[in-house]
Amino acid sequence: MAKKTILTGDRPTGKLHIGHYVGSLKNRVELQNSGDYDTYIMIADQQALTDNARDPEKIRHSLIQVALDYLAVGIDPAKSTILVQSQIPALNELTMHYLNIVTVSRISRNPTVKTEIKQKKFGESVPAGFFIYPVSQAADITAFKADTVPVGDDQEPMLEQTREIVRSFNSIYDKDILVEPEGYFPTKGQGRIPGLDGNAKMSKSLNNAIYLSDDADTVSKKVMSMYTDPEHIKVSDPGHVEGNTVFTYLDIFDPDKDQVAKLKEQYQAGGLGDVKIKRYLNEVLEETLKPIRERRSQYEQDIDYVYQILKEGSEKANIVANQTLKEVRDAIGINYFK
Ligand code: TRP
């Protein structure tokens, strides 16, 4: 069976946290190890710059943090190509060609772009580069002829828009060059992991995240500060497990489901204290986080080597993207000189 091709990526705007781990990174490592895919993982620095043009240092710094997080969770450069978006010039030209077959009103209707424009409070000053990022994302995906794009649920509109561009391009130029991608949503319906404070979203701006780079002491302090059940005051009080962040995390991270069921029962009956259950959660989290942290600190000692991995991944990616660009140029007929 021919291998399928995966392309996915992240905007480097900060270090990655355990929400990224359960929501996507863990799944990427499994897909990579399955051997069924050619896997490309893109650090989308150029997309990150679309709303950070005045703070390039943040993106530059985050790029290496994200690369370290990838390597720490087990993304293996021998199995996956890790590439840096800004180092693949063909993506820009593909974007320009696609912009000619997409309308302004179609991008305006993209629900994710709409939501983000509101959230980011651009007002009347939406950067044009930000506005068109769905088209640049279509270039990312199609440059590698990816058929499988593992992403969060919020990226579905990007996939839809990419498929439309692929269909338009292939039909206008009457060639079967570009490939329609399918989204792959590993956590569909599961909701995301809540923040430490019980907020539905874990994020840097809410200051409620556990980072893959946090040391053991920091993780333990964060766990001890977690939101539980405000009505559970005395140890003997019966407690609630729904909406109790500690139990939500145990459901996600503890492989011993019987043990979790037993603890829930005890907590609901009364007699199980928050400190005790948090200590237990901390041990469970460490099972996942300790090996990640150790691998991360090894790579941190050789940042030059990490840049080398990104350089080699980008070189490999350039070969593939340049080939697609050549086919696109030939199809349009802008290949004047032999
Ligand atoms: N927009 C994606 C995000 O915010 C990041 C991204 C950029 C991406 N290019 C991509 C994801 C291509 C999948 C495929 O998470």
CSV table of N, CA, C and O and ligand atoms in Angstrom, one decimal, residues 7-11 42 44 47 133 137 140-141 149 151 155, ligand 1:
chain,number,residue,atom,x,y,z
A,7,LEU,N,0.7,16.3,6.8
A,7,LEU,CA,1.3,17.6,7.1
A,7,LEU,C,0.5,18.2,8.2
A,7,LEU,O,-0.7,18.3,8.2
A,8,THR,N,1.2,18.6,9.2
A,8,THR,CA,0.6,19.4,10.3
A,8,THR,C,1.6,20.4,10.9
A,8,THR,O,2.7,20.4,10.5
A,9,GLY,N,1.1,21.3,11.7
A,9,GLY,CA,2.0,22.2,12.2
A,9,GLY,C,1.4,23.1,13.4
A,9,GLY,O,0.3,23.0,13.7
A,10,ASP,N,2.3,23.9,13.9
A,10,ASP,CA,1.9,24.8,15.0
A,10,ASP,C,2.5,26.2,14.8
A,10,ASP,O,3.6,26.3,14.2
A,11,ARG,N,1.8,27.2,15.2
A,11,ARG,CA,2.4,28.5,15.2
A,11,ARG,C,3.3,28.7,16.4
A,11,ARG,O,2.9,28.4,17.5
A,42,MET,N,5.4,21.1,10.6
A,42,MET,CA,5.9,22.4,10.2
A,42,MET,C,5.8,23.3,11.4
A,42,MET,O,4.7,23.4,12.1
A,44,ALA,N,5.2,26.8,12.0
A,44,ALA,CA,4.6,27.9,11.1
A,44,ALA,C,5.0,29.3,11.6
A,44,ALA,O,4.1,30.0,12.0
A,47,GLN,N,3.3,32.1,9.6
A,47,GLN,CA,1.9,32.3,10.0
A,47,GLN,C,1.9,33.1,11.4
A,47,GLN,O,1.0,33.9,11.6
A,133,TYR,N,-4.2,34.2,5.8
A,133,TYR,CA,-3.5,33.0,6.2
A,133,TYR,C,-4.1,31.7,5.8
A,133,TYR,O,-3.4,30.7,5.6
A,137,GLN,N,-2.1,28.7,4.3
A,137,GLN,CA,-2.1,27.3,4.9
A,137,GLN,C,-2.5,26.3,3.9
A,137,GLN,O,-2.0,25.1,3.9
A,140,ASP,N,0.7,25.5,2.4
A,140,ASP,CA,1.5,24.5,3.3
A,140,ASP,C,1.1,23.1,3.0
A,140,ASP,O,1.9,22.2,2.8
A,141,ILE,N,-0.2,22.9,2.9
A,141,ILE,CA,-0.7,21.5,2.8
A,141,ILE,C,-0.5,20.9,1.5
A,141,ILE,O,0.0,19.8,1.3
A,149,VAL,N,-4.4,15.6,7.4
A,149,VAL,CA,-3.9,16.8,8.2
A,149,VAL,C,-4.5,16.7,9.6
A,149,VAL,O,-5.6,17.0,9.8
A,151,VAL,N,-5.3,17.9,13.0
A,151,VAL,CA,-5.4,19.2,13.6
A,151,VAL,C,-6.6,19.3,14.6
A,151,VAL,O,-7.3,18.3,14.7
A,155,GLN,N,-9.7,23.9,13.1
A,155,GLN,CA,-9.0,24.0,11.8
A,155,GLN,C,-9.8,23.4,10.6
A,155,GLN,O,-9.4,23.5,9.5
B,1,TRP,N1,-3.1,27.2,11.8
B,1,TRP,C1,-2.5,26.1,12.5
B,1,TRP,C2,-2.8,26.4,14.0
B,1,TRP,O1,-3.0,27.6,14.4
B,1,TRP,C3,-1.0,26.0,12.3
B,1,TRP,C4,-0.7,25.6,10.9
B,1,TRP,C5,0.0,26.3,9.9
B,1,TRP,C6,-1.1,24.4,10.2
B,1,TRP,N2,0.1,25.7,8.8
B,1,TRP,C7,-0.6,24.5,8.9
B,1,TRP,C8,-1.8,23.3,10.6
B,1,TRP,C9,-0.8,23.5,8.0
B,1,TRP,C10,-2.0,22.2,9.7
B,1,TRP,C11,-1.5,22.3,8.4
B,1,TRP,O2,-2.8,25.5,14.8
